[in-house]
PDB file of C-alpha atoms in Angstrom:
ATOM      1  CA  UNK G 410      59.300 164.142 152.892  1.00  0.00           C
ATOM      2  CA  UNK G 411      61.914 161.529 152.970  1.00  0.00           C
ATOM      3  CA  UNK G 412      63.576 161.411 149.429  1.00  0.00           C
ATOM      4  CA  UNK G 413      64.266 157.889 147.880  1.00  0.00           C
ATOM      5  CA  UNK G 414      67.257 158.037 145.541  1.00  0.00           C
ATOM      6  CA  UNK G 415      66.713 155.071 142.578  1.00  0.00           C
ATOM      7  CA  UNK G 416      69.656 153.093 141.464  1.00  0.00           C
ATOM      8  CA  UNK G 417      69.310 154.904 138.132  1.00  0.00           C
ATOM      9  CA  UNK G 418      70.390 158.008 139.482  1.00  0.00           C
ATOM     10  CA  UNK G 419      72.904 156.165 141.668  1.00  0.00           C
ATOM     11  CA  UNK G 420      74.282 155.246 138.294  1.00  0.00           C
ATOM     12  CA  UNK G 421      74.267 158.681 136.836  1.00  0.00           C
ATOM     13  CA  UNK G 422      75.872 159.787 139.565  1.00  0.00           C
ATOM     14  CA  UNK G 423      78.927 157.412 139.883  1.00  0.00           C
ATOM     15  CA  UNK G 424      79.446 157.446 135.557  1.00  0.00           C
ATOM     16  CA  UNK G 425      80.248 161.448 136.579  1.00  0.00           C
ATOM     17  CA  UNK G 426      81.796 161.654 139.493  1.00  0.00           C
ATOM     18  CA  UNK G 427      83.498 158.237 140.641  1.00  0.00           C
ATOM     19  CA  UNK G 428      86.969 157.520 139.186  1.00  0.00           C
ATOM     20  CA  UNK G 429      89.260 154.991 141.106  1.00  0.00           C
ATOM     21  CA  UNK G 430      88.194 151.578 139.769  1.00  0.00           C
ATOM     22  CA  UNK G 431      87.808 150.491 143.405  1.00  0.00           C
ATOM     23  CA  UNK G 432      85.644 152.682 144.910  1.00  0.00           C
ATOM     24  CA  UNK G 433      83.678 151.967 140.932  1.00  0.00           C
ATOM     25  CA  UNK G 434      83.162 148.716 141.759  1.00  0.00           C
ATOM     26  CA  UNK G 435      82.149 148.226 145.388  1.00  0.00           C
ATOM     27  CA  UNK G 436      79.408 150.834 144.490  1.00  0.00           C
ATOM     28  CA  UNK G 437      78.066 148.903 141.336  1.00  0.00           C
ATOM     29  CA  UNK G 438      78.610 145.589 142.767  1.00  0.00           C
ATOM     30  CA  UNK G 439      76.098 146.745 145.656  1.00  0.00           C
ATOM     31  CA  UNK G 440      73.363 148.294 143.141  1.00  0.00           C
ATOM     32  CA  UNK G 441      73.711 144.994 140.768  1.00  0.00           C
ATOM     33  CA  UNK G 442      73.067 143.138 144.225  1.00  0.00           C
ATOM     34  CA  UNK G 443      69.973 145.208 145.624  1.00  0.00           C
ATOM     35  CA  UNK G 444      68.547 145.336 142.070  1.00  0.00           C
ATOM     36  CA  UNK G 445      68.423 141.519 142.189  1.00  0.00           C
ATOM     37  CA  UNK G 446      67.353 141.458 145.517  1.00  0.00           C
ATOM     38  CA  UNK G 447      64.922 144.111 145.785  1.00  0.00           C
ATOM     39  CA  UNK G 448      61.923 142.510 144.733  1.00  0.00           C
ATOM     40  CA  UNK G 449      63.023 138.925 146.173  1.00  0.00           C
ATOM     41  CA  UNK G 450      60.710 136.982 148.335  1.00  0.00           C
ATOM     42  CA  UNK G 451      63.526 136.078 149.966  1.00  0.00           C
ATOM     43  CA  UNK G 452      67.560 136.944 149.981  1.00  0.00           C
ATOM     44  CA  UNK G 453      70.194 135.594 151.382  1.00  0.00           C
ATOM     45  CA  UNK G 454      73.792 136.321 152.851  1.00  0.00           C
ATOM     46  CA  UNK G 455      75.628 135.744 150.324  1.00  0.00           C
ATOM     47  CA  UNK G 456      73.552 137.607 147.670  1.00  0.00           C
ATOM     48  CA  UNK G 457      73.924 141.225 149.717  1.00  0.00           C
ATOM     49  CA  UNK G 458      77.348 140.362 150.436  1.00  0.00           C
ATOM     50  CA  UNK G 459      78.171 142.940 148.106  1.00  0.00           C
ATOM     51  CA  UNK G 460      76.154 145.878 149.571  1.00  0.00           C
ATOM     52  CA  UNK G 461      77.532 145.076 152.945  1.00  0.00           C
ATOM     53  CA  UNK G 462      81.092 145.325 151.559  1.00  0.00           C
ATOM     54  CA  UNK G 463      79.697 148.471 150.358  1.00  0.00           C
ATOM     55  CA  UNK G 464      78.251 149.586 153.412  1.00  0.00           C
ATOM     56  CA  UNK G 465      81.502 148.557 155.692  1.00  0.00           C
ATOM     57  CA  UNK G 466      84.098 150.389 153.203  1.00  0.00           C
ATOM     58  CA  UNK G 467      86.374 153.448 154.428  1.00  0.00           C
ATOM     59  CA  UNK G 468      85.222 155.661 151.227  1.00  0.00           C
ATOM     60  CA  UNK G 469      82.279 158.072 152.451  1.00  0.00           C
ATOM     61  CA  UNK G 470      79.871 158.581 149.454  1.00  0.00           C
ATOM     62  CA  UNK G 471      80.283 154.272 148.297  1.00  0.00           C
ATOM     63  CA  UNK G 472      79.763 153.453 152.320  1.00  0.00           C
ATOM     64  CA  UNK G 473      76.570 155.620 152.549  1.00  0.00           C
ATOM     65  CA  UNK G 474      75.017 153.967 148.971  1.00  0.00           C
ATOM     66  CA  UNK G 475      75.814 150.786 150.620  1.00  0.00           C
ATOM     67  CA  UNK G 476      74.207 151.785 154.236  1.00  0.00           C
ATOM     68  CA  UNK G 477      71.089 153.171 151.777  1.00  0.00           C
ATOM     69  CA  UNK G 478      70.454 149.854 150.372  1.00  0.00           C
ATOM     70  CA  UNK G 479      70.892 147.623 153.284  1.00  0.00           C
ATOM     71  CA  UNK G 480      68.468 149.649 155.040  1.00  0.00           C
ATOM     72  CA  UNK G 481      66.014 149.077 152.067  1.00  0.00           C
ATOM     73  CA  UNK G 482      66.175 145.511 152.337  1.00  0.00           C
ATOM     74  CA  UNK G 483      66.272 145.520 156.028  1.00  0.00           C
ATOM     75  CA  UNK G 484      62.640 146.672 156.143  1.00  0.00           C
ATOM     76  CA  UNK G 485      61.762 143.685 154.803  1.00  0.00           C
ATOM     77  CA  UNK G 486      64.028 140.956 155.245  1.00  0.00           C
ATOM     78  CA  UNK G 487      65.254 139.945 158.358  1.00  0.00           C
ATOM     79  CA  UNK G 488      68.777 138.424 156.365  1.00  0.00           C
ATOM     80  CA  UNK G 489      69.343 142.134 155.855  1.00  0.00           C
ATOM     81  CA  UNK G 490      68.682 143.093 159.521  1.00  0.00           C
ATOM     82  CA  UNK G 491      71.083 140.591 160.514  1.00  0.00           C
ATOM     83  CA  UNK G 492      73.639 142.248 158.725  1.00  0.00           C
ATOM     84  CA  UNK G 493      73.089 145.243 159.887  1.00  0.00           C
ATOM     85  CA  UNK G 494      73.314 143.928 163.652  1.00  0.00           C
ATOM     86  CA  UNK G 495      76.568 142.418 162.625  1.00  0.00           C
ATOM     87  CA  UNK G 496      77.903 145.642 161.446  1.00  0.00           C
ATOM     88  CA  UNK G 497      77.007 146.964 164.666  1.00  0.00           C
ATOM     89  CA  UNK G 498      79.021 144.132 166.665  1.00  0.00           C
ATOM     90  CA  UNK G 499      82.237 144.827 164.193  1.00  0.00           C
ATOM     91  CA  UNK G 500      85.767 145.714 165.890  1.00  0.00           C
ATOM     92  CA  UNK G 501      86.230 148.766 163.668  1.00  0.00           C
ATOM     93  CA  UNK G 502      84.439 151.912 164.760  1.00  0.00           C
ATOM     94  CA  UNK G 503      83.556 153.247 161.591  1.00  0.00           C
ATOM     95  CA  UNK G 504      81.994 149.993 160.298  1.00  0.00           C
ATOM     96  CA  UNK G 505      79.835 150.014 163.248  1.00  0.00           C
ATOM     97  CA  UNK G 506      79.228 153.831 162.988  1.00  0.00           C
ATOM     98  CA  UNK G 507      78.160 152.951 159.534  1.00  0.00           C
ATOM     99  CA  UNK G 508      75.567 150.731 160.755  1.00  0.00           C
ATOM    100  CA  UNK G 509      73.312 153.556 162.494  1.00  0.00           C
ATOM    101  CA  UNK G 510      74.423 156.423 160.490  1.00  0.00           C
ATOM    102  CA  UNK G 511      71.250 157.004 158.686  1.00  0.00           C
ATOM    103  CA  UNK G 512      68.535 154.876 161.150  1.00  0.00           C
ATOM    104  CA  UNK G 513      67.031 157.590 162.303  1.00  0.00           C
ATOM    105  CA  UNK G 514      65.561 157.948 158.580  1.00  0.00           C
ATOM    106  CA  UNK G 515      64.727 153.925 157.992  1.00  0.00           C
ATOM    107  CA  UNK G 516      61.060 152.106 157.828  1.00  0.00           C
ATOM    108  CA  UNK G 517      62.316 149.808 159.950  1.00  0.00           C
ATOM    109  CA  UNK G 518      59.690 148.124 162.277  1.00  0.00           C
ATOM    110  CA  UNK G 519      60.119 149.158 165.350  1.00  0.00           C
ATOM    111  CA  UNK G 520      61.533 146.623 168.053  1.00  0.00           C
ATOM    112  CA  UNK G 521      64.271 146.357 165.344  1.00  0.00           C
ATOM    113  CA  UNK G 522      65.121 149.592 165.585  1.00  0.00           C
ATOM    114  CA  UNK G 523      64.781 150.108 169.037  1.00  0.00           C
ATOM    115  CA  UNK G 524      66.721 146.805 169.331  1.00  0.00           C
ATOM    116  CA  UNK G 525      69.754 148.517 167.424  1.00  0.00           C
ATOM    117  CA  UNK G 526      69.345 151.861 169.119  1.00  0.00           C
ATOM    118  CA  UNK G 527      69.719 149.756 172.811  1.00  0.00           C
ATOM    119  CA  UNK G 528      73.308 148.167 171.142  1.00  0.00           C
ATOM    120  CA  UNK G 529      74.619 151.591 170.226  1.00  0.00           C
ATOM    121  CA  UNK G 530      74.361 153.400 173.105  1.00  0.00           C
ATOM    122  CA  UNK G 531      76.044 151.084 175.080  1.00  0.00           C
ATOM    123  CA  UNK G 532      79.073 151.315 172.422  1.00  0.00           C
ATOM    124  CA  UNK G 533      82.635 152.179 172.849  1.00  0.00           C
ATOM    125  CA  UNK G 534      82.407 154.833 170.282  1.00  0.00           C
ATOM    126  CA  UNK G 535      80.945 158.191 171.277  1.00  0.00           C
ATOM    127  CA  UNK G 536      79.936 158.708 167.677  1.00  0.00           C
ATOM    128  CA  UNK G 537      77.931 155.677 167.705  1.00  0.00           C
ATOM    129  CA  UNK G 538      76.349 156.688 171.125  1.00  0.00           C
ATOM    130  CA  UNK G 539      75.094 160.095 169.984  1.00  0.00           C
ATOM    131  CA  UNK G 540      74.077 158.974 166.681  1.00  0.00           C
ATOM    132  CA  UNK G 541      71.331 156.475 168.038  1.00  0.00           C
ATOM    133  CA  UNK G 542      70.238 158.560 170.611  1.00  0.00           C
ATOM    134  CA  UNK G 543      69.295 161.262 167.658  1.00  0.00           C
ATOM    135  CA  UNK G 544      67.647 157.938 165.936  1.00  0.00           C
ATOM    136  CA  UNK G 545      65.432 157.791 168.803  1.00  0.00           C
ATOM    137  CA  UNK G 546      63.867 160.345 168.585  1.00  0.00           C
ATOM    138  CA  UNK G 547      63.796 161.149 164.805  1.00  0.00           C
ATOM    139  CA  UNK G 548      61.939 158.239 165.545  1.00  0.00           C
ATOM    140  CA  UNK G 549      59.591 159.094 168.144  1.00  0.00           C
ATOM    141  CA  UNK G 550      60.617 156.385 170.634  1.00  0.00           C
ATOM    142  CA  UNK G 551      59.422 157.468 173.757  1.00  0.00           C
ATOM    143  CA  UNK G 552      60.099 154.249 175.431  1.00  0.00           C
ATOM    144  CA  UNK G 553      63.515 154.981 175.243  1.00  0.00           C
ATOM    145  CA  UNK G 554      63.227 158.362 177.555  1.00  0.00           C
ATOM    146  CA  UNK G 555      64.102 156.467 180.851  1.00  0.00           C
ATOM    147  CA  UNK G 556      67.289 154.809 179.285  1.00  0.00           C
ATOM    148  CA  UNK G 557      68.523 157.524 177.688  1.00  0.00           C
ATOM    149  CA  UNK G 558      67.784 159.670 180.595  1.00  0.00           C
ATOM    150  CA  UNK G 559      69.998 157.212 183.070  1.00  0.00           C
ATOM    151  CA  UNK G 560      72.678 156.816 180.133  1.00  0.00           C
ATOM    152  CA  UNK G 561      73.296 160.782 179.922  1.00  0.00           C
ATOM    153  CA  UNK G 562      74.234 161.106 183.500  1.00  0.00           C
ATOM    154  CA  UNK G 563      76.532 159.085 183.166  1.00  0.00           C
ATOM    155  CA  UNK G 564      77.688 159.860 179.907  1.00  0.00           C
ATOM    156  CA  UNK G 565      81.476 160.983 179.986  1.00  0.00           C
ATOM    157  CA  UNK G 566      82.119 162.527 176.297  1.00  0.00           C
ATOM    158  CA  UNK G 567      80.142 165.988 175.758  1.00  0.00           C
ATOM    159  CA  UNK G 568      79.098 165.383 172.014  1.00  0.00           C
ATOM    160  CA  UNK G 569      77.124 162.008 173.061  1.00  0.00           C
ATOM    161  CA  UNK G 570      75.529 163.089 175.925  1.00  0.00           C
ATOM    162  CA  UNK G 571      73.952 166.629 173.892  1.00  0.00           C
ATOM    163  CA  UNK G 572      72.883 164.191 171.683  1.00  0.00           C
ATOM    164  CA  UNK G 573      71.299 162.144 174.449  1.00  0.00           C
ATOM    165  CA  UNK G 574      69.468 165.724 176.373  1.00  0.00           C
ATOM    166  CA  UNK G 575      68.434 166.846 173.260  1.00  0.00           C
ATOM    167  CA  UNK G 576      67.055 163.051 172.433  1.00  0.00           C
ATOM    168  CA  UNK G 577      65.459 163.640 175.934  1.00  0.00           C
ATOM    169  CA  UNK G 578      63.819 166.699 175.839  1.00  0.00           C
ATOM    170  CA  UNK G 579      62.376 166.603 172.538  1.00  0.00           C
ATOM    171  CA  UNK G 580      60.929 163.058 172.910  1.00  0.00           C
ATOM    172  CA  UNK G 581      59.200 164.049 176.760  1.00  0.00           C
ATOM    173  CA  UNK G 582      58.281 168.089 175.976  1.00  0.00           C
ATOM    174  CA  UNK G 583      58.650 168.236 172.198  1.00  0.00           C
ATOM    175  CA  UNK G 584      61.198 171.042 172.399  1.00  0.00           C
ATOM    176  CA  UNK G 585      64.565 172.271 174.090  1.00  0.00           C
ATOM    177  CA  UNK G 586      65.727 175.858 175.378  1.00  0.00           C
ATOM    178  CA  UNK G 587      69.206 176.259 174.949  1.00  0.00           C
ATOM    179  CA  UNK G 588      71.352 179.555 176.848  1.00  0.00           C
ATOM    180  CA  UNK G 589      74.486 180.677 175.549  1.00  0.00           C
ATOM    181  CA  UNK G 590      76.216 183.131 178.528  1.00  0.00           C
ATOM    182  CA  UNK G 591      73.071 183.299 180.715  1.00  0.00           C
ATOM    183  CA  UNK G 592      70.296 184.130 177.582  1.00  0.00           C
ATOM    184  CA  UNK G 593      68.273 182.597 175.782  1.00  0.00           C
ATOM    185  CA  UNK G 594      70.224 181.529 172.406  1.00  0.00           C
ATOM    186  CA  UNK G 595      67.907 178.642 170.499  1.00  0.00           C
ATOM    187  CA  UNK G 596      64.883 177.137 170.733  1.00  0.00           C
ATOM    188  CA  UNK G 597      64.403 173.127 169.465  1.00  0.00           C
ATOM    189  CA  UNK G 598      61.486 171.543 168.691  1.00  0.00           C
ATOM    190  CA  UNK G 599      60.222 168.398 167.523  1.00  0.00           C
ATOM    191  CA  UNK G 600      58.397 168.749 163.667  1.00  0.00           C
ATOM    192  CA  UNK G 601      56.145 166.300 162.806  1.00  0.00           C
ATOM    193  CA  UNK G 602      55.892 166.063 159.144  1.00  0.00           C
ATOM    194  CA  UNK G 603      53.457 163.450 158.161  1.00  0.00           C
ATOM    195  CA  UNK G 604      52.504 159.462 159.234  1.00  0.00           C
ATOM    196  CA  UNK G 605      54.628 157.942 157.131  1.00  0.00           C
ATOM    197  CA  UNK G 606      57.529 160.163 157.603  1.00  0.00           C
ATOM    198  CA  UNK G 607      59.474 160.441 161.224  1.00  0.00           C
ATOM    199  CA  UNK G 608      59.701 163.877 163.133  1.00  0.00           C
ATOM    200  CA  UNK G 609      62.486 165.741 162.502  1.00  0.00           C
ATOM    201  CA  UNK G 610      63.867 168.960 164.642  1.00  0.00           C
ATOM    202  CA  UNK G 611      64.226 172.551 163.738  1.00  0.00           C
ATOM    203  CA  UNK G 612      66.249 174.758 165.932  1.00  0.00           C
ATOM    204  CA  UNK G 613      65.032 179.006 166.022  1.00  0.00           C
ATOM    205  CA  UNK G 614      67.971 181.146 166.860  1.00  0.00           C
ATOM    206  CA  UNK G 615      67.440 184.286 168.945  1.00  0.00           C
TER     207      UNK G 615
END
């Protein structure tokens, strides 16, 4: 089951453990902002500005708050999406790496997603590559087999392209053999957990 983490706890969490006044405020600047926004009818740029300074910083545990309520609002608002796509077309790495970090767990609908997952696996960054190709099939997007298939042969960095064969295989057979020195070392295979959860993998080592 996919855990939601409430702003409360958010809270709790940066009164103990977050000190530098910086880092402080981009990550209650962003709550304050989804907290207005969550319930909103509609939002607009300006009012998750804040959560997409958040989500676009350098410091790991405000950036991934930030990235966890974008993607909240993203399901439903399509100001939020945009954001997100901008993220994805920013010059820094990271930021963009930031973007897709945690889609493969997001409610978004799905030509959105599979929109975002076509972007990042044509990016410059390998990181970005393998990290949507994993999306896809957390996700369960078979229509993405054929790309991601044609994308791994030609795929020059190692890390990426595992991501895209295992992407492959688990999304067409619903599991992956994998040898270490001739024999048989792991087995991978697609779990699917409930309907309104996406499939996750599980690897058994021999």
């Amino acid at each position: 089951m996919l855990v939601t983490v409430s702003t409360a706890s958010y809270r709790t969490w940066i009164d103990e453990y977050l000190d530098d006044p910086k880092k402080r405020r981009l990550a209650i600047e962003a709550i304050e902002a989804f907290e207005r926004s969550e319930n909103a009818e509609t939002i607009s740029a300006d009012e998750i500005a804040p959560i997409v300074d958040a989500a676009s910083c350098e410091f790991v545990r405000v950036w991934e708050i930030g990235v966890d309520l974008l993607n909240r609002l993203a399901a439903r608002h399509q100001e939020a999406r945009n954001a997100i796509v901008k993220m994805l077309g920013d010059r820094k790495a990271d930021v963009r790496f930031h973007a897709v970090a945690m889609l493969g767990l997001c409610a978004f609908p799905s030509p959105f997603a599979v929109s975002l997952i076509r972007l990042g696996l044509r990016d410059r960054s390998y990181h970005v590559r393998g990290k949507v190709a994993e999306a896809a099939c957390q996700l369960g997007l078979t229509e993405l087999i054929g790309e991601l298939e044609a994308l791994q042969t030609a795929e020059k960095h190692a890390v990426a392209r595992q991501s895209m064969e295992f992407a492959v295989a688990l999304l067409r057979e619903g599991y992956l053999l994998q040898s270490t020195g001739g024999k048989l070392s792991n087995i991978w295979v697609k779990l699917d957990l409930d309907q309104a959860n996406p499939p996750g993998f599980g690897a058994a080592e021999f």
